[in-house]
mmCIF file of C-alpha atoms and ligand atoms in Angstrom:
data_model
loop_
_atom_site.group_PDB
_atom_site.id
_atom_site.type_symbol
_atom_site.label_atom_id
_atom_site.label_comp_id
_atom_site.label_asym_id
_atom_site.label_seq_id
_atom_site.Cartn_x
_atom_site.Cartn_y
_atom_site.Cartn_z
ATOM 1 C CA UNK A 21 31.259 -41.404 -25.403
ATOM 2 C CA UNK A 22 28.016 -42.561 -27.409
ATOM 3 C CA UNK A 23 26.454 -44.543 -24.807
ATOM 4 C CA UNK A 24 27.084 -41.203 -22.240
ATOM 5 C CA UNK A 25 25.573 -39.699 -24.493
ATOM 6 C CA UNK A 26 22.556 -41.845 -24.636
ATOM 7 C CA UNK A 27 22.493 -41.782 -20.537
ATOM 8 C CA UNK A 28 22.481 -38.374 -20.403
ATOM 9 C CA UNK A 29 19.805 -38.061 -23.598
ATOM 10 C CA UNK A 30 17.499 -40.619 -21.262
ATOM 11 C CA UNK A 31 18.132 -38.820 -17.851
ATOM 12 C CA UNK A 32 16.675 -35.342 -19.366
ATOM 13 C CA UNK A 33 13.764 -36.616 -20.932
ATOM 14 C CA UNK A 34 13.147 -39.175 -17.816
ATOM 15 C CA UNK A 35 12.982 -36.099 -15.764
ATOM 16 C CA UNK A 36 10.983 -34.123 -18.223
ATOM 17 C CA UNK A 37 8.196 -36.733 -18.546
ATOM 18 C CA UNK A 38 8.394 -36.941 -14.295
ATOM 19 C CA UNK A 39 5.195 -34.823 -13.097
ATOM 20 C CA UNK A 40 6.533 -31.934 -10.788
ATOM 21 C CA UNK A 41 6.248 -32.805 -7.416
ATOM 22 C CA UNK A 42 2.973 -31.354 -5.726
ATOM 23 C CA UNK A 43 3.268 -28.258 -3.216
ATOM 24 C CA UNK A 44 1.891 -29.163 -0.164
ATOM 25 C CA UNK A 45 -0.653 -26.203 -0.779
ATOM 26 C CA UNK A 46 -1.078 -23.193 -3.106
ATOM 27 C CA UNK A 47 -1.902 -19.515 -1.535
ATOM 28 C CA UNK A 48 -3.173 -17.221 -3.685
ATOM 29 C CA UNK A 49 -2.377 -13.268 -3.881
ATOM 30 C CA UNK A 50 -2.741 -10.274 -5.548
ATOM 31 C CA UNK A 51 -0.691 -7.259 -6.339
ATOM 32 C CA UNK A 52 -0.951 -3.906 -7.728
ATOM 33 C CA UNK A 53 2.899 -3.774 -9.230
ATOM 34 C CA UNK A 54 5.028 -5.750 -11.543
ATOM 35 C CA UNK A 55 8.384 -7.371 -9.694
ATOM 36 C CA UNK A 56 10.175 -4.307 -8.967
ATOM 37 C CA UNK A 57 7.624 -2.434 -7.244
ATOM 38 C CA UNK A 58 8.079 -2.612 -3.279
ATOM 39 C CA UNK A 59 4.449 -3.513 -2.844
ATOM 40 C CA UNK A 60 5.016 -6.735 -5.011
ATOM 41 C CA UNK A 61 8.490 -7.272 -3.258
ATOM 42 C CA UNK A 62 7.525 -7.614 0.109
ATOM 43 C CA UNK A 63 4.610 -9.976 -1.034
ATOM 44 C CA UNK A 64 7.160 -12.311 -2.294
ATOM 45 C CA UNK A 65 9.558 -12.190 0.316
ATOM 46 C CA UNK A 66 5.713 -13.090 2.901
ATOM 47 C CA UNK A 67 6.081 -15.971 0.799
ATOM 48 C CA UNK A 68 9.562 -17.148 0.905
ATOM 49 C CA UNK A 69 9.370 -16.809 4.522
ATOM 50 C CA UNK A 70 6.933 -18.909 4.933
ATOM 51 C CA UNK A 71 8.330 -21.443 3.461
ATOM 52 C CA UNK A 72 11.489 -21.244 5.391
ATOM 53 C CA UNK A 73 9.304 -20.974 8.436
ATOM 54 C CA UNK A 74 6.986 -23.521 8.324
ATOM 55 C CA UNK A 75 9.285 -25.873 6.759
ATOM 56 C CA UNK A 76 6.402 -26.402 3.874
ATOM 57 C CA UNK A 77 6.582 -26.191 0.530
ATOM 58 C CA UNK A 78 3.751 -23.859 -0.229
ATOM 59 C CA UNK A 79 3.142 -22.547 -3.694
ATOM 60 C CA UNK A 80 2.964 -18.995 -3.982
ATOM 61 C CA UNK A 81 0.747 -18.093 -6.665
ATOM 62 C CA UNK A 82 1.104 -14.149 -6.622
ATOM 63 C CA UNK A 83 -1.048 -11.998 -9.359
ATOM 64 C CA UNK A 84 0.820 -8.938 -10.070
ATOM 65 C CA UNK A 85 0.036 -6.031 -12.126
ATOM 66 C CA UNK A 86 -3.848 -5.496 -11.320
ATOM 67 C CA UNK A 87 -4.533 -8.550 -13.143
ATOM 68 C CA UNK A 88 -6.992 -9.854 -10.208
ATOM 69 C CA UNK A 89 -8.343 -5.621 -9.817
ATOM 70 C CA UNK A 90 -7.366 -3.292 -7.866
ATOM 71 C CA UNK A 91 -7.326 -3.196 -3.906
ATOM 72 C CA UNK A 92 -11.193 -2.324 -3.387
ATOM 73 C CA UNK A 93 -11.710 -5.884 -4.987
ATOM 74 C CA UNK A 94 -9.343 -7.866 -3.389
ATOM 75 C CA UNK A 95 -11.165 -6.686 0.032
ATOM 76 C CA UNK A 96 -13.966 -8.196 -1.246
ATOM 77 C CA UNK A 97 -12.563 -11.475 -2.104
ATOM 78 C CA UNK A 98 -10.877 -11.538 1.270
ATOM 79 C CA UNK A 99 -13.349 -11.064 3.331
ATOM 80 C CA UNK A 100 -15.563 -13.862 1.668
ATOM 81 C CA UNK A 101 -11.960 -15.761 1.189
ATOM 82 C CA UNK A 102 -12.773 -16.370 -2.317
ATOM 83 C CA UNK A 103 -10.171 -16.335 -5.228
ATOM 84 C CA UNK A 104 -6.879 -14.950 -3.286
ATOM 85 C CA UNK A 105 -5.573 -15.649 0.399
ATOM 86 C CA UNK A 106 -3.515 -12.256 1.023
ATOM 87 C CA UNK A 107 -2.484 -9.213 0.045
ATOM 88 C CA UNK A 108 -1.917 -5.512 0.629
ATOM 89 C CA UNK A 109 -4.469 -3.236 1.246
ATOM 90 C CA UNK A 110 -4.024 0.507 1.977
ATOM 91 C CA UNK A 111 -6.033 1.395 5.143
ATOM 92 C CA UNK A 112 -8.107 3.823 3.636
ATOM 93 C CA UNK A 113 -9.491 1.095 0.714
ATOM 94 C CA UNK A 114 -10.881 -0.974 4.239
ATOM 95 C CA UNK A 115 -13.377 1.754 5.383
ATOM 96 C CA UNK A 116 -16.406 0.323 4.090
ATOM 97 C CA UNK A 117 -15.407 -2.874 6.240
ATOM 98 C CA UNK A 118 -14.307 -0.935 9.483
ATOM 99 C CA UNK A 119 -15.046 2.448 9.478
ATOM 100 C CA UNK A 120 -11.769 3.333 12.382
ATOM 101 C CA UNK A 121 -9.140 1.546 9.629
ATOM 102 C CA UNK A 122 -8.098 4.999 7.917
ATOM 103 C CA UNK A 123 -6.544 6.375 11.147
ATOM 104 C CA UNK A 124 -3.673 4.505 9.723
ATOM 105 C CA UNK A 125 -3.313 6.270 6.860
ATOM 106 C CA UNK A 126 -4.745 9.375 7.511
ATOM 107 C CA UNK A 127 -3.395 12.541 5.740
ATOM 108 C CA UNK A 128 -0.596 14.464 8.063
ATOM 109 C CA UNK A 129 -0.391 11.697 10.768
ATOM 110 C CA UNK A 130 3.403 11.048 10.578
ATOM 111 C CA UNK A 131 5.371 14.049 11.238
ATOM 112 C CA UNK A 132 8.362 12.075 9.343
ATOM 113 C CA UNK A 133 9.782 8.426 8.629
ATOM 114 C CA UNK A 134 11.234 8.537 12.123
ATOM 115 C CA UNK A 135 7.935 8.669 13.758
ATOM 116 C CA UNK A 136 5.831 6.661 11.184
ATOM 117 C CA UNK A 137 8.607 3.560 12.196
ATOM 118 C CA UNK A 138 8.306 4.325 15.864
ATOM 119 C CA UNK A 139 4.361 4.175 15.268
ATOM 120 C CA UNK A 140 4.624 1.120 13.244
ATOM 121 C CA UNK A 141 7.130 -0.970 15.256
ATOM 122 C CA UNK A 142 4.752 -0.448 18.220
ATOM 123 C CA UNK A 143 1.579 -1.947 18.841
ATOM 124 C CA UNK A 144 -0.853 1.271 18.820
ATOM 125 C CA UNK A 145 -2.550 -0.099 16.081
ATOM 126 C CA UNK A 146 -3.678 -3.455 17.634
ATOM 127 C CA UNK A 147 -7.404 -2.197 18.622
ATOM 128 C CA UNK A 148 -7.459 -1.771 14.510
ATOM 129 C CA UNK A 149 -6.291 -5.151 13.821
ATOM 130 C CA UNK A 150 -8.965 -6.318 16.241
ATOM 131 C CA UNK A 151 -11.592 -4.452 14.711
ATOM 132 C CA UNK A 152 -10.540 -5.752 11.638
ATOM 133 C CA UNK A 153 -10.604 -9.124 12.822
ATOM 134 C CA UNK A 154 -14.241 -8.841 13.981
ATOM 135 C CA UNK A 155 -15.946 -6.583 11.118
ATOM 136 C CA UNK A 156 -14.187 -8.262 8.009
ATOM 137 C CA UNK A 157 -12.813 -11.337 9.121
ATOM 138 C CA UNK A 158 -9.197 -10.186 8.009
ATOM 139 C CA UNK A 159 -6.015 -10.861 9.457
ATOM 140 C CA UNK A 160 -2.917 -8.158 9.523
ATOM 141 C CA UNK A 161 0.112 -10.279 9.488
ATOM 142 C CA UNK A 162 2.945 -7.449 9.106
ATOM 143 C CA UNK A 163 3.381 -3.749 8.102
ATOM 144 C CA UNK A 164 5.048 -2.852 4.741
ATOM 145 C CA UNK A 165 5.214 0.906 3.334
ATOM 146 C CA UNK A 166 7.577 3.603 3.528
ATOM 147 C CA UNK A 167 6.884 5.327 0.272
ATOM 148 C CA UNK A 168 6.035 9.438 0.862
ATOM 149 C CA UNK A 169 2.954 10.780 -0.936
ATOM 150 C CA UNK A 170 3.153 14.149 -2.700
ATOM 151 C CA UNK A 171 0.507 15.977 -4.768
ATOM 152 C CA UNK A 172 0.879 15.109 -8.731
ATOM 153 C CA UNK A 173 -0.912 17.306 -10.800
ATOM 154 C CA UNK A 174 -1.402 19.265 -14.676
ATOM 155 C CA UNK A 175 -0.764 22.398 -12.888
ATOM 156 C CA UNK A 176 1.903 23.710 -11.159
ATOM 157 C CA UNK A 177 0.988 24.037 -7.531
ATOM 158 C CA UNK A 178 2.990 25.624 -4.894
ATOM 159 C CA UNK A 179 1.790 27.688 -2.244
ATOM 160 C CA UNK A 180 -1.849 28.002 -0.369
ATOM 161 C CA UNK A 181 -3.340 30.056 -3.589
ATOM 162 C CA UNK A 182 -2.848 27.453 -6.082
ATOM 163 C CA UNK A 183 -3.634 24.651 -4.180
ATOM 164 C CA UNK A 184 -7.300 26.691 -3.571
ATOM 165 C CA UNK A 185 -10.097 24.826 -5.744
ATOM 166 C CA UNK A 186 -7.522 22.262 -6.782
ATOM 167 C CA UNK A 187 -9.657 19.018 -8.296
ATOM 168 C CA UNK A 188 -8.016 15.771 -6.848
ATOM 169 C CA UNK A 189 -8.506 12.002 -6.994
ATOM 170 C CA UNK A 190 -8.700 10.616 -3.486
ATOM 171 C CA UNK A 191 -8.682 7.266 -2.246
ATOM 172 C CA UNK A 192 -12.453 6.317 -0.776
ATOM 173 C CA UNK A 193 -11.798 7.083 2.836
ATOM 174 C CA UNK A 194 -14.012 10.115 3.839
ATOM 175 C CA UNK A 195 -11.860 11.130 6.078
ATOM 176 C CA UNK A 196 -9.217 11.198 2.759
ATOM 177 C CA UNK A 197 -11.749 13.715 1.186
ATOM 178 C CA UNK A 198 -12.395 15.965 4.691
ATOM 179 C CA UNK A 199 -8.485 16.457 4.528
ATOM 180 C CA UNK A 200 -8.060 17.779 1.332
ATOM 181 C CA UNK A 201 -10.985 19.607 1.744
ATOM 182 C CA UNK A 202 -9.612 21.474 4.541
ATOM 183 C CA UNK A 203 -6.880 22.536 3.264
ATOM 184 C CA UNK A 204 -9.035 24.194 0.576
ATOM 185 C CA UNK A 205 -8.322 21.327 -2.442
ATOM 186 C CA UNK A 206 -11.918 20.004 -3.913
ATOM 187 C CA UNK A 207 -10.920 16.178 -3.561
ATOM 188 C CA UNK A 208 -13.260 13.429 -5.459
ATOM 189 C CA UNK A 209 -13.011 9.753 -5.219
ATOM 190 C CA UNK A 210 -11.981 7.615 -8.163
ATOM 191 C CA UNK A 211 -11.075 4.392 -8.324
ATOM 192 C CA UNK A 212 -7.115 4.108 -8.488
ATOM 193 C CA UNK A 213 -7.359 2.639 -12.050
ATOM 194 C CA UNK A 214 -9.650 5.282 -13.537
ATOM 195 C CA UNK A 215 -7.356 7.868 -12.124
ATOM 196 C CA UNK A 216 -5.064 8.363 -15.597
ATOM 197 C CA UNK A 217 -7.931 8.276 -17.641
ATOM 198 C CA UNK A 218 -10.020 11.247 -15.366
ATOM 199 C CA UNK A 219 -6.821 13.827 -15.314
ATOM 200 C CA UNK A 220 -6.886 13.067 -19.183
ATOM 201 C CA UNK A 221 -10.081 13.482 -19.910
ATOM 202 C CA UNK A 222 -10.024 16.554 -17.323
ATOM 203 C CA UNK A 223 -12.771 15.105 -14.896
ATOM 204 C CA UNK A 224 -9.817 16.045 -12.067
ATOM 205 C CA UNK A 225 -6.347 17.919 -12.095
ATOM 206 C CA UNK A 226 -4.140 15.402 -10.334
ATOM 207 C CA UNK A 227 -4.079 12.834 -7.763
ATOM 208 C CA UNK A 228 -1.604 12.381 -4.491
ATOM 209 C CA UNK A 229 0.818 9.258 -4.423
ATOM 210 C CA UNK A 230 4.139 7.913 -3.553
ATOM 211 C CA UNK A 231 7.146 8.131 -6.169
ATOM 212 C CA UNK A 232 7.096 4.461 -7.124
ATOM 213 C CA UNK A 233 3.607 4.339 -8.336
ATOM 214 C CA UNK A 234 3.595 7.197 -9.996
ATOM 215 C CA UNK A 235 6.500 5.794 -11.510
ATOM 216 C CA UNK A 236 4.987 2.627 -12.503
ATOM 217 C CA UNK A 237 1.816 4.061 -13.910
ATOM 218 C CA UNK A 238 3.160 6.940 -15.525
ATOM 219 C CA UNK A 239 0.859 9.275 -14.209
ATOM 220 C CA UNK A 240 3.351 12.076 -15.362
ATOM 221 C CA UNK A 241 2.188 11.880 -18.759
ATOM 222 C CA UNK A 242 -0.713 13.559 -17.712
ATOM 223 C CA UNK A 243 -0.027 15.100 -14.596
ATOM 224 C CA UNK A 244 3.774 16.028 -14.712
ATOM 225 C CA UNK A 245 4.070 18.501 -11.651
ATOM 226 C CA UNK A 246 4.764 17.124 -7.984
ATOM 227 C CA UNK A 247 4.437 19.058 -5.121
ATOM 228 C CA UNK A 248 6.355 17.877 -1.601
ATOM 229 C CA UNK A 249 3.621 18.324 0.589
ATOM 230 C CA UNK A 250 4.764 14.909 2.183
ATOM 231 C CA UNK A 251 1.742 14.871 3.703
ATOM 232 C CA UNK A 252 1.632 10.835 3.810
ATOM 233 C CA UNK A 253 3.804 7.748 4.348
ATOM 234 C CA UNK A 254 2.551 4.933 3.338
ATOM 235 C CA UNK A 255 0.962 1.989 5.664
ATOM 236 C CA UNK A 256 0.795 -1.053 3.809
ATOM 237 C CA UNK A 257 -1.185 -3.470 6.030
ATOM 238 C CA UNK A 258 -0.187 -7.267 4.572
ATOM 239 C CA UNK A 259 -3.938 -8.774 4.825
ATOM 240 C CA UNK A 260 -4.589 -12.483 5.238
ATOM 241 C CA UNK A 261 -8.282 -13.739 4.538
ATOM 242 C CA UNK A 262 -9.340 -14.635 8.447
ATOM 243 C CA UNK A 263 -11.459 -17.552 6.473
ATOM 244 C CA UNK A 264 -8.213 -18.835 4.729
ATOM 245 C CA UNK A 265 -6.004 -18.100 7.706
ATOM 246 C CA UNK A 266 -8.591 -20.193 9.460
ATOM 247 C CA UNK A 267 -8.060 -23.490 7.537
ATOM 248 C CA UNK A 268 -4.260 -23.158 8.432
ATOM 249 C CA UNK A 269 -2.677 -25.257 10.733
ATOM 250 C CA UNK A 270 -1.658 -23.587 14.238
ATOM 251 C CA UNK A 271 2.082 -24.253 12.995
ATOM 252 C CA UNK A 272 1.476 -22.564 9.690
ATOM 253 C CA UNK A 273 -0.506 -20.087 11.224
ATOM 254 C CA UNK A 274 2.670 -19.048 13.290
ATOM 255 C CA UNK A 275 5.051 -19.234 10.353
ATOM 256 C CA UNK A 276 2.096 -16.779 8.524
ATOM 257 C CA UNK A 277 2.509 -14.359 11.403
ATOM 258 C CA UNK A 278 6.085 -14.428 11.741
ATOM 259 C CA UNK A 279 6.876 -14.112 7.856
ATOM 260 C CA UNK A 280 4.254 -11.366 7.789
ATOM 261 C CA UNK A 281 5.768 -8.873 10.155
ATOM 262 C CA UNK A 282 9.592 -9.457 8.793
ATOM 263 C CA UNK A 283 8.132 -9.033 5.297
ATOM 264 C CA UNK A 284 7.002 -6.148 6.384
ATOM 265 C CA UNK A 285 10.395 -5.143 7.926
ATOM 266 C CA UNK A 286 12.075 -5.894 4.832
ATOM 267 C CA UNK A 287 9.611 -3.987 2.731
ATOM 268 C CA UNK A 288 9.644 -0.741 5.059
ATOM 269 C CA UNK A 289 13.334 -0.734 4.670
ATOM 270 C CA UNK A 290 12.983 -1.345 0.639
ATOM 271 C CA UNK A 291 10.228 1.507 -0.155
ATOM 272 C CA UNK A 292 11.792 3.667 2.328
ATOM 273 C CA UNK A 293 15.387 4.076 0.329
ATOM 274 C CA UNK A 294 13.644 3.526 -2.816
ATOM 275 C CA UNK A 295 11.889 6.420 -2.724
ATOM 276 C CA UNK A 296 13.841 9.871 -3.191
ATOM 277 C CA UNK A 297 15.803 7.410 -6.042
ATOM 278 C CA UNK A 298 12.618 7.244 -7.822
ATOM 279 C CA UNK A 299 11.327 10.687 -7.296
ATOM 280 C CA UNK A 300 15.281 11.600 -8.575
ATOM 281 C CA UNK A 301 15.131 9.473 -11.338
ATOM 282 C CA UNK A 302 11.818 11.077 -13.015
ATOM 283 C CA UNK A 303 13.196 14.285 -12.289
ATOM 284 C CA UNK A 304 16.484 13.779 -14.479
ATOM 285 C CA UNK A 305 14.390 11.942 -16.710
ATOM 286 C CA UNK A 306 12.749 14.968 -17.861
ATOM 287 C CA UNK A 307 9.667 13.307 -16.679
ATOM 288 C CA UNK A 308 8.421 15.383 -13.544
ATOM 289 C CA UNK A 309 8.953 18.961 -12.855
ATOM 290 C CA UNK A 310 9.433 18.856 -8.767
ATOM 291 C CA UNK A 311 8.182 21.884 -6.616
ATOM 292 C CA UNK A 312 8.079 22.765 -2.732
ATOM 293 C CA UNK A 313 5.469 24.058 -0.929
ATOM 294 C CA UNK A 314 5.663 27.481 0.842
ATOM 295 C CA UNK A 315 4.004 27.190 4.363
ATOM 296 C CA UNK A 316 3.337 23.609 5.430
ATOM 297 C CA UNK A 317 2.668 24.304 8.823
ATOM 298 C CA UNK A 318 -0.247 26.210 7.378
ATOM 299 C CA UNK A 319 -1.611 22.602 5.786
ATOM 300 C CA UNK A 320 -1.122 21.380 9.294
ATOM 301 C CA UNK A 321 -3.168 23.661 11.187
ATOM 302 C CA UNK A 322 -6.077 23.239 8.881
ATOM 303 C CA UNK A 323 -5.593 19.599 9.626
ATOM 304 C CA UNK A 324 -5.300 18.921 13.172
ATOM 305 C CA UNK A 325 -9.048 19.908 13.982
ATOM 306 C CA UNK A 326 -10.631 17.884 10.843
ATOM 307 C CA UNK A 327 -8.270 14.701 12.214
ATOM 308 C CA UNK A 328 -9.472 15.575 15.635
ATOM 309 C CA UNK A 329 -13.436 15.660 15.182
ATOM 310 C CA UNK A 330 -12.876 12.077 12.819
ATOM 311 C CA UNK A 331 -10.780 10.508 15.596
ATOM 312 C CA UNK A 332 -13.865 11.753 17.772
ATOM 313 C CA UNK A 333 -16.505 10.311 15.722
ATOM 314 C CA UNK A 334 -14.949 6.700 16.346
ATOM 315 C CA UNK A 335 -14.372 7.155 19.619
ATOM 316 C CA UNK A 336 -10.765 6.831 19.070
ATOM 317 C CA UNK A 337 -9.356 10.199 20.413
ATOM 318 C CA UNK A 338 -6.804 7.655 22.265
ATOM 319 C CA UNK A 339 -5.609 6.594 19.847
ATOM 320 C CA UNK A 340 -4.691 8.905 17.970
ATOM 321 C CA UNK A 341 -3.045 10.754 21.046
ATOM 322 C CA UNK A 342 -0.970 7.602 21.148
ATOM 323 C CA UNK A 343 -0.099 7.518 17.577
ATOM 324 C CA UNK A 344 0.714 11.303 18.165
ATOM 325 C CA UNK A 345 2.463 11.109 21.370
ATOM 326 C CA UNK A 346 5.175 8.415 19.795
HETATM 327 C C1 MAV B 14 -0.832 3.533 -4.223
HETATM 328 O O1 MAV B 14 -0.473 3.205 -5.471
HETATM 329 C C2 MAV B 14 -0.779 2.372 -3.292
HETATM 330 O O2 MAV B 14 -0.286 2.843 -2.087
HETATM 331 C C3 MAV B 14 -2.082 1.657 -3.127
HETATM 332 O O3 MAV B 14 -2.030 0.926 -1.940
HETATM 333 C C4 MAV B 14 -3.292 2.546 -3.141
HETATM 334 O O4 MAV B 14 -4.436 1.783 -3.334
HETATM 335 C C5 MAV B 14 -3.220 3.547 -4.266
HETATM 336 O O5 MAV B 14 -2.032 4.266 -4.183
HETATM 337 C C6 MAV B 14 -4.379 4.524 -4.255
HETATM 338 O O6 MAV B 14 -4.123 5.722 -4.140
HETATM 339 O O7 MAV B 14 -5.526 4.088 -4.361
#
């Protein structure tokens, strides 16, 4: 029994003092979310599948929790592919890059989840991902998303006379500020992680975002009232640095491609169902007081033309018929 003992004692510290073996490579990315968020989920399951894929045992090193900024900044890495090799970026936070990216994301595109999957399981965005390619170097590899955005705000606001003057965060897109402009909100753009601080400090009245981040950040504390204007579902482009996707082998660079658009499967599915649970689950809480909107189709109308004369702009008026016509 003593000399098992002394076996054992000797096989755990022999494989303690063993270094670990190397990964064949480490890949670097960056989330918004801790490890529940959907966001954060479908990052890691990218990863797993690229293992399985390529057959490699690449080490995942995955920032969560803002720790490496917010998305604005991790655009900037990726494009110079410095510090992190992928992550999520919301359309709208690649403007500066490639002016057409927002018609992703744009404010009253989807009509509901049904058409927002039709749209994203088809390739009518591929003329983005090519412009992409060529004005930021950056590589979509999958679509994640699913959560719906709603208007979060200090005030209750349900119907076209409240929402009048209504001071809003928007992301940096103009084409998110023309929106909520015409449907007579005063939208300003702050950085997603000065948001809290500017409905405290009364700078702006609310923001617009989907259940689980509101969740997550707890922007009910200062902005406890959520109107269903639905007027988004989020796109979640999973963005690979074109210089790091470069360096990959043509093998890898398959596995990359493949594990990006079932990661993206898996985290459409995910956010989807996750979201009424977590708009539920603030409500009981005592967290969020929930309101509807009289006259969406009102919203709409004011919509169409500003989405119309954007899509214009670009050149892209064929696009968005296609997006429309799905
Ligand atoms: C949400 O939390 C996310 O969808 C994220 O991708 C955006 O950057 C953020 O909102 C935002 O509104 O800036």
């Amino acid at each position: 029994i003593k000399s098992r003992a002394v076996v054992a004692a000797l096989a755990v510290s022999v494989t303690a003092t063993l270094p670990a073996a190397a990964a064949d490579m480490t890949l670097r990315g960056a989330s918004l979310f801790d490890e529940n968020h959907a966001y954060t989920k479908t990052l890691m399951k990218f990863g797993e599948l690229v293992n399985e894929y390529s057959g490699q045992d690449i080490e995942f090193d995955l920032r969560l929790n803002s720790e490496l900024g917010i998305e604005p900044d991790y655009v900037n890495f990726l494009t110079q592919g410095v510090a992190i090799d992928y992550a999520i970026i919301a359309p709208s936070n690649l403007a500066r890059f490639a002016d057409a990216l927002p018609l992703m994301d744009m404010p009253f595109a989807f009509r509901d989840l049904d058409h927002w999957n039709a749209v994203l399981s088809s390739d009518v965005f591929a003329p983005l991902e090519e412009e992409l390619r060529e004005k930021a170097d950056l590589v979509i590899v999958g679509y994640a998303g699913g959560g719906t955005r709603n208007l979060i705000s200090n005030k209750k606001i349900s119907n076209m006379a409240e929402l009048e003057g209504h001071k809003m965060r928007v992301m940096g897109a103009p084409i998110q500020a023309k929106v909520f402009d015409a449907i007579s909100a005063a939208p300003s753009a702050i950085a997603y992680s000065e948001v809290y601080n500017a409905i405290q400090t009364g700078v702006v009245d609310g923001l617009e975002n989907e259940s689980a981040s509101l969740a997550q950040y707890k922007f009910y504390e200062v902005a406890p009232h959520v109107t269903l204007t639905k007027h988004s579902i989020t796109v979640r482009p999973i963005v690979f640095s074109g210089k790091s996707f470069d360096k990959l082998s043509p093998e890898l660079q398959e596995a990359v491609m493949k594990a990006g658009k079932e990661a993206g499967a898996f985290g459409r599915e995910f956010e989807a169902a996750q979201d009424a649970e977590k708009l539920a689950e603030m409500k009981e809480a005592g967290n969020i007081e929930v309101h509807e909107f009289e006259g969406r189709e009102k919203l709409l109308e004011l919509v169409v033309p500003v989405q119309d004369a954007y899509a214009a702009e670009l050149g892209a008026q064929d696009l968005l018929d296609a997006v429309r016509a799905k």
